């Protein structure tokens, strides 16, 4: 039974005249009669009493009309809701981002986006790259901002937005604090404060030291960059992190690494999954935003 058939039934039930209903619906009377007969056949009961040219609902028809009005009402509500969703500059975007981007970059991004798209709504998830990957695989988010992530479950596409340089941070009382630049070999014997596993930055740092043939002496692993900075400032070790907002508030010295180390941050999405128009529009806005921001 199709929505069109239900609308035909409601029109006939309202007008109680087959010919006039056919004129209103812009179809032939035989086609309308055939549609009503099909509904009655599917339900197994007659819906109208017919006397000459008059047609009116019987008790089965009255009962069916109540359900039809609910169904058509819900259909119209959903149709209007989807019209709002696909309207340019409107709809909801569900996207996630890694913790470090929540300190400055994402708040500034959303502030700029709401000015550009005042009718666009956002559902935000701040998590590790591993948890973002899981949510992307599940379809719980449309997009995620993080280092490049790979999945064994779905195909993921990533477009780079910007790169961040990583810096060695040491306590202000550390002998290396008198320098502005260090090589990775200069810190090979240092106690290290790391980010917890499951974070793409942790993987990047581990691979950097592994490629240099250095085994990290990890003392603590923290969830947040600011926690890492706090431990380093307290003299518990050193670390390698981006130049996060508020780093100067800690008793640490930021040192450049020679050669420099960078991490790439991009926007990722499921390749073969439907992406709502609002998410597609926002994705392109992200590319333009960071291109202008870096420029």
PDB file of C-alpha atoms in Angstrom:
ATOM      1  CA  UNK A   1       0.000   0.000   0.000  1.00  0.00           C
ATOM      2  CA  UNK A   2       1.539   3.288  -1.125  1.00  0.00           C
ATOM      3  CA  UNK A   3       1.292   6.806   0.299  1.00  0.00           C
ATOM      4  CA  UNK A   4      -0.434   7.904  -2.894  1.00  0.00           C
ATOM      5  CA  UNK A   5      -3.161   5.327  -2.337  1.00  0.00           C
ATOM      6  CA  UNK A   6      -3.688   6.539   1.212  1.00  0.00           C
ATOM      7  CA  UNK A   7      -4.045  10.110  -0.044  1.00  0.00           C
ATOM      8  CA  UNK A   8      -6.568   8.918  -2.637  1.00  0.00           C
ATOM      9  CA  UNK A   9      -8.566   7.184   0.081  1.00  0.00           C
ATOM     10  CA  UNK A  10      -8.550  10.242   2.344  1.00  0.00           C
ATOM     11  CA  UNK A  11      -9.726  12.512  -0.480  1.00  0.00           C
ATOM     12  CA  UNK A  12     -12.627  10.187  -1.380  1.00  0.00           C
ATOM     13  CA  UNK A  13     -13.531   9.784   2.299  1.00  0.00           C
ATOM     14  CA  UNK A  14     -13.562  13.570   2.742  1.00  0.00           C
ATOM     15  CA  UNK A  15     -15.498  14.447  -0.442  1.00  0.00           C
ATOM     16  CA  UNK A  16     -17.779  11.383  -0.442  1.00  0.00           C
ATOM     17  CA  UNK A  17     -17.978  11.614  -4.211  1.00  0.00           C
ATOM     18  CA  UNK A  18     -15.790   9.547  -6.555  1.00  0.00           C
ATOM     19  CA  UNK A  19     -16.063  11.837  -9.613  1.00  0.00           C
ATOM     20  CA  UNK A  20     -15.271  15.046  -7.730  1.00  0.00           C
ATOM     21  CA  UNK A  21     -12.424  13.350  -5.859  1.00  0.00           C
ATOM     22  CA  UNK A  22     -10.952  12.191  -9.167  1.00  0.00           C
ATOM     23  CA  UNK A  23     -11.086  15.748 -10.495  1.00  0.00           C
ATOM     24  CA  UNK A  24      -9.334  17.119  -7.399  1.00  0.00           C
ATOM     25  CA  UNK A  25      -6.651  14.413  -7.613  1.00  0.00           C
ATOM     26  CA  UNK A  26      -6.283  14.948 -11.374  1.00  0.00           C
ATOM     27  CA  UNK A  27      -6.695  11.271 -12.224  1.00  0.00           C
ATOM     28  CA  UNK A  28      -9.401   9.368 -14.064  1.00  0.00           C
ATOM     29  CA  UNK A  29     -12.377   8.035 -12.138  1.00  0.00           C
ATOM     30  CA  UNK A  30     -11.704   4.421 -13.207  1.00  0.00           C
ATOM     31  CA  UNK A  31      -8.114   4.711 -11.942  1.00  0.00           C
ATOM     32  CA  UNK A  32      -9.339   6.107  -8.616  1.00  0.00           C
ATOM     33  CA  UNK A  33     -11.976   3.417  -8.258  1.00  0.00           C
ATOM     34  CA  UNK A  34      -9.357   0.767  -8.999  1.00  0.00           C
ATOM     35  CA  UNK A  35      -7.057   2.218  -6.312  1.00  0.00           C
ATOM     36  CA  UNK A  36      -9.822   2.195  -3.669  1.00  0.00           C
ATOM     37  CA  UNK A  37     -10.781  -1.355  -4.641  1.00  0.00           C
ATOM     38  CA  UNK A  38      -7.135  -2.406  -4.259  1.00  0.00           C
ATOM     39  CA  UNK A  39      -7.013  -1.007  -0.723  1.00  0.00           C
ATOM     40  CA  UNK A  40     -10.215  -2.823   0.206  1.00  0.00           C
ATOM     41  CA  UNK A  41      -8.851  -6.053  -1.257  1.00  0.00           C
ATOM     42  CA  UNK A  42      -5.616  -5.745   0.732  1.00  0.00           C
ATOM     43  CA  UNK A  43      -7.524  -5.065   3.966  1.00  0.00           C
ATOM     44  CA  UNK A  44     -10.118  -7.730   3.264  1.00  0.00           C
ATOM     45  CA  UNK A  45     -13.094  -5.505   4.103  1.00  0.00           C
ATOM     46  CA  UNK A  46     -15.185  -2.874   2.256  1.00  0.00           C
ATOM     47  CA  UNK A  47     -14.501   0.691   3.387  1.00  0.00           C
ATOM     48  CA  UNK A  48     -17.439   2.481   1.765  1.00  0.00           C
ATOM     49  CA  UNK A  49     -21.165   2.038   1.434  1.00  0.00           C
ATOM     50  CA  UNK A  50     -22.304   2.867  -2.068  1.00  0.00           C
ATOM     51  CA  UNK A  51     -25.798   4.012  -2.916  1.00  0.00           C
ATOM     52  CA  UNK A  52     -26.147   5.173  -6.496  1.00  0.00           C
ATOM     53  CA  UNK A  53     -23.683   8.010  -7.030  1.00  0.00           C
ATOM     54  CA  UNK A  54     -23.288   8.519  -3.294  1.00  0.00           C
ATOM     55  CA  UNK A  55     -20.375   6.974  -1.421  1.00  0.00           C
ATOM     56  CA  UNK A  56     -19.703   7.237   2.291  1.00  0.00           C
ATOM     57  CA  UNK A  57     -17.544   5.540   4.882  1.00  0.00           C
ATOM     58  CA  UNK A  58     -18.778   2.494   6.753  1.00  0.00           C
ATOM     59  CA  UNK A  59     -17.497   1.564  10.203  1.00  0.00           C
ATOM     60  CA  UNK A  60     -14.414  -0.118   8.743  1.00  0.00           C
ATOM     61  CA  UNK A  61     -13.707   2.959   6.666  1.00  0.00           C
ATOM     62  CA  UNK A  62     -14.087   5.260   9.693  1.00  0.00           C
ATOM     63  CA  UNK A  63     -11.577   3.157  11.613  1.00  0.00           C
ATOM     64  CA  UNK A  64      -9.150   3.047   8.690  1.00  0.00           C
ATOM     65  CA  UNK A  65      -9.423   6.817   8.148  1.00  0.00           C
ATOM     66  CA  UNK A  66      -8.194   7.464  11.696  1.00  0.00           C
ATOM     67  CA  UNK A  67      -5.028   5.474  10.992  1.00  0.00           C
ATOM     68  CA  UNK A  68      -4.558   7.031   7.542  1.00  0.00           C
ATOM     69  CA  UNK A  69      -4.705  10.560   8.971  1.00  0.00           C
ATOM     70  CA  UNK A  70      -2.002   9.644  11.521  1.00  0.00           C
ATOM     71  CA  UNK A  71       0.202   8.049   8.849  1.00  0.00           C
ATOM     72  CA  UNK A  72      -0.154  10.956   6.405  1.00  0.00           C
ATOM     73  CA  UNK A  73       0.396  13.473   9.196  1.00  0.00           C
ATOM     74  CA  UNK A  74       3.632  11.771  10.256  1.00  0.00           C
ATOM     75  CA  UNK A  75       4.751  11.461   6.652  1.00  0.00           C
ATOM     76  CA  UNK A  76       4.215  15.181   6.086  1.00  0.00           C
ATOM     77  CA  UNK A  77       6.061  16.026   9.287  1.00  0.00           C
ATOM     78  CA  UNK A  78       9.044  13.895   8.299  1.00  0.00           C
ATOM     79  CA  UNK A  79       9.025  15.281   4.756  1.00  0.00           C
ATOM     80  CA  UNK A  80       9.142  18.848   6.085  1.00  0.00           C
ATOM     81  CA  UNK A  81      11.879  17.866   8.538  1.00  0.00           C
ATOM     82  CA  UNK A  82      14.011  16.446   5.726  1.00  0.00           C
ATOM     83  CA  UNK A  83      13.399  19.531   3.626  1.00  0.00           C
ATOM     84  CA  UNK A  84      14.952  21.553   6.447  1.00  0.00           C
ATOM     85  CA  UNK A  85      17.859  19.100   6.706  1.00  0.00           C
ATOM     86  CA  UNK A  86      18.792  19.263   3.023  1.00  0.00           C
ATOM     87  CA  UNK A  87      18.267  23.013   2.717  1.00  0.00           C
ATOM     88  CA  UNK A  88      21.628  24.710   1.990  1.00  0.00           C
ATOM     89  CA  UNK A  89      23.203  26.071   5.174  1.00  0.00           C
ATOM     90  CA  UNK A  90      20.830  24.069   7.392  1.00  0.00           C
ATOM     91  CA  UNK A  91      20.711  20.682   9.086  1.00  0.00           C
ATOM     92  CA  UNK A  92      22.786  18.990  11.763  1.00  0.00           C
ATOM     93  CA  UNK A  93      26.427  17.977  11.473  1.00  0.00           C
ATOM     94  CA  UNK A  94      27.791  15.359  13.836  1.00  0.00           C
ATOM     95  CA  UNK A  95      31.549  15.501  14.042  1.00  0.00           C
ATOM     96  CA  UNK A  96      34.290  14.585  16.438  1.00  0.00           C
ATOM     97  CA  UNK A  97      37.745  15.963  17.145  1.00  0.00           C
ATOM     98  CA  UNK A  98      40.830  15.050  19.121  1.00  0.00           C
ATOM     99  CA  UNK A  99      41.344  16.656  22.537  1.00  0.00           C
ATOM    100  CA  UNK A 100      44.066  19.110  21.559  1.00  0.00           C
ATOM    101  CA  UNK A 101      41.843  20.711  18.926  1.00  0.00           C
ATOM    102  CA  UNK A 102      39.226  21.463  21.578  1.00  0.00           C
ATOM    103  CA  UNK A 103      41.469  23.962  23.359  1.00  0.00           C
ATOM    104  CA  UNK A 104      41.461  26.624  20.678  1.00  0.00           C
ATOM    105  CA  UNK A 105      41.017  25.469  17.096  1.00  0.00           C
ATOM    106  CA  UNK A 106      37.537  23.912  17.241  1.00  0.00           C
ATOM    107  CA  UNK A 107      35.956  26.677  19.378  1.00  0.00           C
ATOM    108  CA  UNK A 108      37.265  29.290  16.921  1.00  0.00           C
ATOM    109  CA  UNK A 109      36.079  27.152  14.005  1.00  0.00           C
ATOM    110  CA  UNK A 110      32.550  26.751  15.365  1.00  0.00           C
ATOM    111  CA  UNK A 111      32.327  30.468  16.191  1.00  0.00           C
ATOM    112  CA  UNK A 112      33.229  31.291  12.581  1.00  0.00           C
ATOM    113  CA  UNK A 113      30.936  28.594  11.175  1.00  0.00           C
ATOM    114  CA  UNK A 114      27.848  29.764  13.073  1.00  0.00           C
ATOM    115  CA  UNK A 115      28.340  33.213  11.600  1.00  0.00           C
ATOM    116  CA  UNK A 116      28.545  31.731   8.114  1.00  0.00           C
ATOM    117  CA  UNK A 117      25.739  29.174   8.634  1.00  0.00           C
ATOM    118  CA  UNK A 118      23.452  30.442  11.443  1.00  0.00           C
ATOM    119  CA  UNK A 119      20.892  27.677  10.767  1.00  0.00           C
ATOM    120  CA  UNK A 120      23.389  24.823  10.938  1.00  0.00           C
ATOM    121  CA  UNK A 121      23.505  22.784  14.149  1.00  0.00           C
ATOM    122  CA  UNK A 122      26.393  20.737  15.507  1.00  0.00           C
ATOM    123  CA  UNK A 123      26.673  17.625  17.624  1.00  0.00           C
ATOM    124  CA  UNK A 124      30.247  17.501  18.946  1.00  0.00           C
ATOM    125  CA  UNK A 125      32.310  14.596  20.236  1.00  0.00           C
ATOM    126  CA  UNK A 126      35.729  15.150  21.819  1.00  0.00           C
ATOM    127  CA  UNK A 127      37.718  11.916  22.128  1.00  0.00           C
ATOM    128  CA  UNK A 128      40.933  10.089  21.328  1.00  0.00           C
ATOM    129  CA  UNK A 129      41.543   9.231  17.693  1.00  0.00           C
ATOM    130  CA  UNK A 130      40.847   5.554  18.487  1.00  0.00           C
ATOM    131  CA  UNK A 131      37.414   6.353  19.907  1.00  0.00           C
ATOM    132  CA  UNK A 132      36.698   8.727  17.023  1.00  0.00           C
ATOM    133  CA  UNK A 133      37.520   5.913  14.618  1.00  0.00           C
ATOM    134  CA  UNK A 134      35.039   3.615  16.367  1.00  0.00           C
ATOM    135  CA  UNK A 135      32.296   6.243  16.211  1.00  0.00           C
ATOM    136  CA  UNK A 136      33.018   6.867  12.536  1.00  0.00           C
ATOM    137  CA  UNK A 137      32.822   3.128  11.846  1.00  0.00           C
ATOM    138  CA  UNK A 138      29.499   2.923  13.708  1.00  0.00           C
ATOM    139  CA  UNK A 139      28.086   5.899  11.805  1.00  0.00           C
ATOM    140  CA  UNK A 140      27.649   7.877  15.031  1.00  0.00           C
ATOM    141  CA  UNK A 141      29.529  10.831  13.536  1.00  0.00           C
ATOM    142  CA  UNK A 142      29.699  12.197   9.985  1.00  0.00           C
ATOM    143  CA  UNK A 143      33.195  13.690  10.121  1.00  0.00           C
ATOM    144  CA  UNK A 144      36.177  13.724  12.428  1.00  0.00           C
ATOM    145  CA  UNK A 145      39.147  16.044  12.827  1.00  0.00           C
ATOM    146  CA  UNK A 146      42.309  14.203  13.776  1.00  0.00           C
ATOM    147  CA  UNK A 147      45.547  12.810  12.495  1.00  0.00           C
ATOM    148  CA  UNK A 148      44.997  10.358   9.647  1.00  0.00           C
ATOM    149  CA  UNK A 149      43.108   7.296  10.832  1.00  0.00           C
ATOM    150  CA  UNK A 150      42.741   3.917   9.156  1.00  0.00           C
ATOM    151  CA  UNK A 151      40.064   1.287   9.605  1.00  0.00           C
ATOM    152  CA  UNK A 152      39.831  -2.449   9.020  1.00  0.00           C
ATOM    153  CA  UNK A 153      36.030  -2.138   8.889  1.00  0.00           C
ATOM    154  CA  UNK A 154      35.272   0.682   6.434  1.00  0.00           C
ATOM    155  CA  UNK A 155      37.046   2.697   3.768  1.00  0.00           C
ATOM    156  CA  UNK A 156      37.978   6.131   5.092  1.00  0.00           C
ATOM    157  CA  UNK A 157      38.887   9.207   3.106  1.00  0.00           C
ATOM    158  CA  UNK A 158      40.968  11.998   4.648  1.00  0.00           C
ATOM    159  CA  UNK A 159      41.761  15.472   3.403  1.00  0.00           C
ATOM    160  CA  UNK A 160      44.634  17.283   5.098  1.00  0.00           C
ATOM    161  CA  UNK A 161      43.719  20.612   6.675  1.00  0.00           C
ATOM    162  CA  UNK A 162      46.942  21.741   8.361  1.00  0.00           C
ATOM    163  CA  UNK A 163      50.179  20.533   9.948  1.00  0.00           C
ATOM    164  CA  UNK A 164      51.439  21.146  13.481  1.00  0.00           C
ATOM    165  CA  UNK A 165      55.046  21.095  14.586  1.00  0.00           C
ATOM    166  CA  UNK A 166      55.877  19.015  17.653  1.00  0.00           C
ATOM    167  CA  UNK A 167      58.216  20.401  20.308  1.00  0.00           C
ATOM    168  CA  UNK A 168      60.251  18.814  23.066  1.00  0.00           C
ATOM    169  CA  UNK A 169      59.183  20.253  26.416  1.00  0.00           C
ATOM    170  CA  UNK A 170      61.451  20.059  29.452  1.00  0.00           C
ATOM    171  CA  UNK A 171      61.217  21.485  32.980  1.00  0.00           C
ATOM    172  CA  UNK A 172      62.556  25.041  33.271  1.00  0.00           C
ATOM    173  CA  UNK A 173      65.143  23.657  35.705  1.00  0.00           C
ATOM    174  CA  UNK A 174      66.381  21.023  33.262  1.00  0.00           C
ATOM    175  CA  UNK A 175      69.939  21.432  31.812  1.00  0.00           C
ATOM    176  CA  UNK A 176      68.476  21.344  28.289  1.00  0.00           C
ATOM    177  CA  UNK A 177      66.265  24.356  29.078  1.00  0.00           C
ATOM    178  CA  UNK A 178      69.198  26.624  28.280  1.00  0.00           C
ATOM    179  CA  UNK A 179      68.989  25.500  24.661  1.00  0.00           C
ATOM    180  CA  UNK A 180      66.481  26.369  21.931  1.00  0.00           C
ATOM    181  CA  UNK A 181      66.930  23.234  19.841  1.00  0.00           C
ATOM    182  CA  UNK A 182      67.754  19.584  20.452  1.00  0.00           C
ATOM    183  CA  UNK A 183      68.276  16.415  18.488  1.00  0.00           C
ATOM    184  CA  UNK A 184      66.326  13.304  19.345  1.00  0.00           C
ATOM    185  CA  UNK A 185      69.547  11.657  20.554  1.00  0.00           C
ATOM    186  CA  UNK A 186      69.878  14.409  23.179  1.00  0.00           C
ATOM    187  CA  UNK A 187      66.802  13.116  25.019  1.00  0.00           C
ATOM    188  CA  UNK A 188      67.243   9.375  24.577  1.00  0.00           C
ATOM    189  CA  UNK A 189      68.082   8.793  28.243  1.00  0.00           C
ATOM    190  CA  UNK A 190      65.347  11.042  29.624  1.00  0.00           C
ATOM    191  CA  UNK A 191      62.256   9.861  31.488  1.00  0.00           C
ATOM    192  CA  UNK A 192      59.274  10.435  29.204  1.00  0.00           C
ATOM    193  CA  UNK A 193      55.751  11.631  29.951  1.00  0.00           C
ATOM    194  CA  UNK A 194      53.493  10.209  27.245  1.00  0.00           C
ATOM    195  CA  UNK A 195      49.943  10.443  25.996  1.00  0.00           C
ATOM    196  CA  UNK A 196      47.910   7.290  26.613  1.00  0.00           C
ATOM    197  CA  UNK A 197      47.795   4.601  23.949  1.00  0.00           C
ATOM    198  CA  UNK A 198      44.890   4.879  21.533  1.00  0.00           C
ATOM    199  CA  UNK A 199      45.844   8.455  20.734  1.00  0.00           C
ATOM    200  CA  UNK A 200      47.280   8.994  17.246  1.00  0.00           C
ATOM    201  CA  UNK A 201      49.882  11.399  18.687  1.00  0.00           C
ATOM    202  CA  UNK A 202      51.161   8.613  20.939  1.00  0.00           C
ATOM    203  CA  UNK A 203      51.564   6.387  17.894  1.00  0.00           C
ATOM    204  CA  UNK A 204      53.414   9.137  15.996  1.00  0.00           C
ATOM    205  CA  UNK A 205      55.835   9.782  18.880  1.00  0.00           C
ATOM    206  CA  UNK A 206      56.434   6.067  19.488  1.00  0.00           C
ATOM    207  CA  UNK A 207      57.252   5.555  15.803  1.00  0.00           C
ATOM    208  CA  UNK A 208      59.587   8.566  15.797  1.00  0.00           C
ATOM    209  CA  UNK A 209      61.701   7.168  18.640  1.00  0.00           C
ATOM    210  CA  UNK A 210      61.472   3.628  17.301  1.00  0.00           C
ATOM    211  CA  UNK A 211      62.831   4.751  13.918  1.00  0.00           C
ATOM    212  CA  UNK A 212      65.698   6.441  15.751  1.00  0.00           C
ATOM    213  CA  UNK A 213      66.442   3.195  17.579  1.00  0.00           C
ATOM    214  CA  UNK A 214      65.549   4.713  20.958  1.00  0.00           C
ATOM    215  CA  UNK A 215      63.512   2.887  23.581  1.00  0.00           C
ATOM    216  CA  UNK A 216      61.352   5.335  25.515  1.00  0.00           C
ATOM    217  CA  UNK A 217      61.475   5.260  29.303  1.00  0.00           C
ATOM    218  CA  UNK A 218      57.842   6.136  29.883  1.00  0.00           C
ATOM    219  CA  UNK A 219      57.044   7.060  33.487  1.00  0.00           C
ATOM    220  CA  UNK A 220      53.434   8.221  33.097  1.00  0.00           C
ATOM    221  CA  UNK A 221      50.790   8.248  30.358  1.00  0.00           C
ATOM    222  CA  UNK A 222      48.125  10.935  30.558  1.00  0.00           C
ATOM    223  CA  UNK A 223      44.842  11.617  28.733  1.00  0.00           C
ATOM    224  CA  UNK A 224      45.345  15.360  28.165  1.00  0.00           C
ATOM    225  CA  UNK A 225      48.183  17.503  26.858  1.00  0.00           C
ATOM    226  CA  UNK A 226      47.835  19.898  29.782  1.00  0.00           C
ATOM    227  CA  UNK A 227      48.285  16.997  32.187  1.00  0.00           C
ATOM    228  CA  UNK A 228      51.465  16.057  30.328  1.00  0.00           C
ATOM    229  CA  UNK A 229      52.697  19.661  30.585  1.00  0.00           C
ATOM    230  CA  UNK A 230      51.882  19.680  34.288  1.00  0.00           C
ATOM    231  CA  UNK A 231      53.918  16.537  34.948  1.00  0.00           C
ATOM    232  CA  UNK A 232      56.833  17.893  32.936  1.00  0.00           C
ATOM    233  CA  UNK A 233      56.666  21.220  34.796  1.00  0.00           C
ATOM    234  CA  UNK A 234      56.789  19.296  38.057  1.00  0.00           C
ATOM    235  CA  UNK A 235      60.105  17.758  37.001  1.00  0.00           C
ATOM    236  CA  UNK A 236      58.753  14.255  36.370  1.00  0.00           C
ATOM    237  CA  UNK A 237      60.210  13.963  32.867  1.00  0.00           C
ATOM    238  CA  UNK A 238      60.112  15.428  29.355  1.00  0.00           C
ATOM    239  CA  UNK A 239      57.663  15.072  26.478  1.00  0.00           C
ATOM    240  CA  UNK A 240      57.005  15.781  22.812  1.00  0.00           C
ATOM    241  CA  UNK A 241      53.762  17.625  22.053  1.00  0.00           C
ATOM    242  CA  UNK A 242      52.314  20.378  19.824  1.00  0.00           C
ATOM    243  CA  UNK A 243      52.478  24.002  20.941  1.00  0.00           C
ATOM    244  CA  UNK A 244      49.174  23.856  22.815  1.00  0.00           C
ATOM    245  CA  UNK A 245      47.339  26.918  24.097  1.00  0.00           C
ATOM    246  CA  UNK A 246      48.339  27.793  27.655  1.00  0.00           C
ATOM    247  CA  UNK A 247      51.657  25.943  27.552  1.00  0.00           C
ATOM    248  CA  UNK A 248      53.438  29.059  28.821  1.00  0.00           C
ATOM    249  CA  UNK A 249      51.482  28.784  32.075  1.00  0.00           C
ATOM    250  CA  UNK A 250      53.525  25.727  33.037  1.00  0.00           C
ATOM    251  CA  UNK A 251      57.118  25.610  34.247  1.00  0.00           C
ATOM    252  CA  UNK A 252      58.364  24.171  30.988  1.00  0.00           C
ATOM    253  CA  UNK A 253      60.686  25.213  28.174  1.00  0.00           C
ATOM    254  CA  UNK A 254      59.695  24.518  24.582  1.00  0.00           C
ATOM    255  CA  UNK A 255      62.554  23.293  22.360  1.00  0.00           C
ATOM    256  CA  UNK A 256      62.588  22.789  18.617  1.00  0.00           C
ATOM    257  CA  UNK A 257      63.503  19.332  17.407  1.00  0.00           C
ATOM    258  CA  UNK A 258      66.223  18.961  14.757  1.00  0.00           C
ATOM    259  CA  UNK A 259      65.169  17.726  12.280  1.00  0.00           C
ATOM    260  CA  UNK A 260      61.639  18.994  12.979  1.00  0.00           C
ATOM    261  CA  UNK A 261      58.718  16.646  13.512  1.00  0.00           C
ATOM    262  CA  UNK A 262      55.200  17.422  12.314  1.00  0.00           C
ATOM    263  CA  UNK A 263      51.794  15.881  12.599  1.00  0.00           C
ATOM    264  CA  UNK A 264      49.163  16.258   9.912  1.00  0.00           C
ATOM    265  CA  UNK A 265      45.578  17.016  10.939  1.00  0.00           C
ATOM    266  CA  UNK A 266      42.755  16.411   8.511  1.00  0.00           C
ATOM    267  CA  UNK A 267      39.044  15.777   8.158  1.00  0.00           C
ATOM    268  CA  UNK A 268      38.008  12.141   7.688  1.00  0.00           C
ATOM    269  CA  UNK A 269      34.755  10.507   6.635  1.00  0.00           C
ATOM    270  CA  UNK A 270      33.436   7.093   5.565  1.00  0.00           C
ATOM    271  CA  UNK A 271      34.068   6.793   1.838  1.00  0.00           C
ATOM    272  CA  UNK A 272      31.043   4.790   0.697  1.00  0.00           C
ATOM    273  CA  UNK A 273      28.497   6.009   3.244  1.00  0.00           C
ATOM    274  CA  UNK A 274      25.826   8.637   2.673  1.00  0.00           C
ATOM    275  CA  UNK A 275      27.007  12.026   3.917  1.00  0.00           C
ATOM    276  CA  UNK A 276      24.171  14.462   4.727  1.00  0.00           C
ATOM    277  CA  UNK A 277      24.169  17.673   2.667  1.00  0.00           C
ATOM    278  CA  UNK A 278      24.964  19.758   5.755  1.00  0.00           C
ATOM    279  CA  UNK A 279      28.010  17.590   6.502  1.00  0.00           C
ATOM    280  CA  UNK A 280      29.178  17.820   2.884  1.00  0.00           C
ATOM    281  CA  UNK A 281      28.802  21.597   2.983  1.00  0.00           C
ATOM    282  CA  UNK A 282      30.631  21.830   6.306  1.00  0.00           C
ATOM    283  CA  UNK A 283      33.444  19.590   5.032  1.00  0.00           C
ATOM    284  CA  UNK A 284      34.126  21.966   2.160  1.00  0.00           C
ATOM    285  CA  UNK A 285      33.908  24.902   4.561  1.00  0.00           C
ATOM    286  CA  UNK A 286      36.601  23.242   6.707  1.00  0.00           C
ATOM    287  CA  UNK A 287      38.971  23.019   3.749  1.00  0.00           C
ATOM    288  CA  UNK A 288      38.409  26.667   2.833  1.00  0.00           C
ATOM    289  CA  UNK A 289      38.595  27.808   6.464  1.00  0.00           C
ATOM    290  CA  UNK A 290      41.991  26.273   7.191  1.00  0.00           C
ATOM    291  CA  UNK A 291      43.386  27.299   3.829  1.00  0.00           C
ATOM    292  CA  UNK A 292      42.493  30.908   4.691  1.00  0.00           C
ATOM    293  CA  UNK A 293      43.581  30.495   8.335  1.00  0.00           C
ATOM    294  CA  UNK A 294      47.038  29.262   7.354  1.00  0.00           C
ATOM    295  CA  UNK A 295      47.286  31.945   4.714  1.00  0.00           C
TER     296      UNK A 295
END
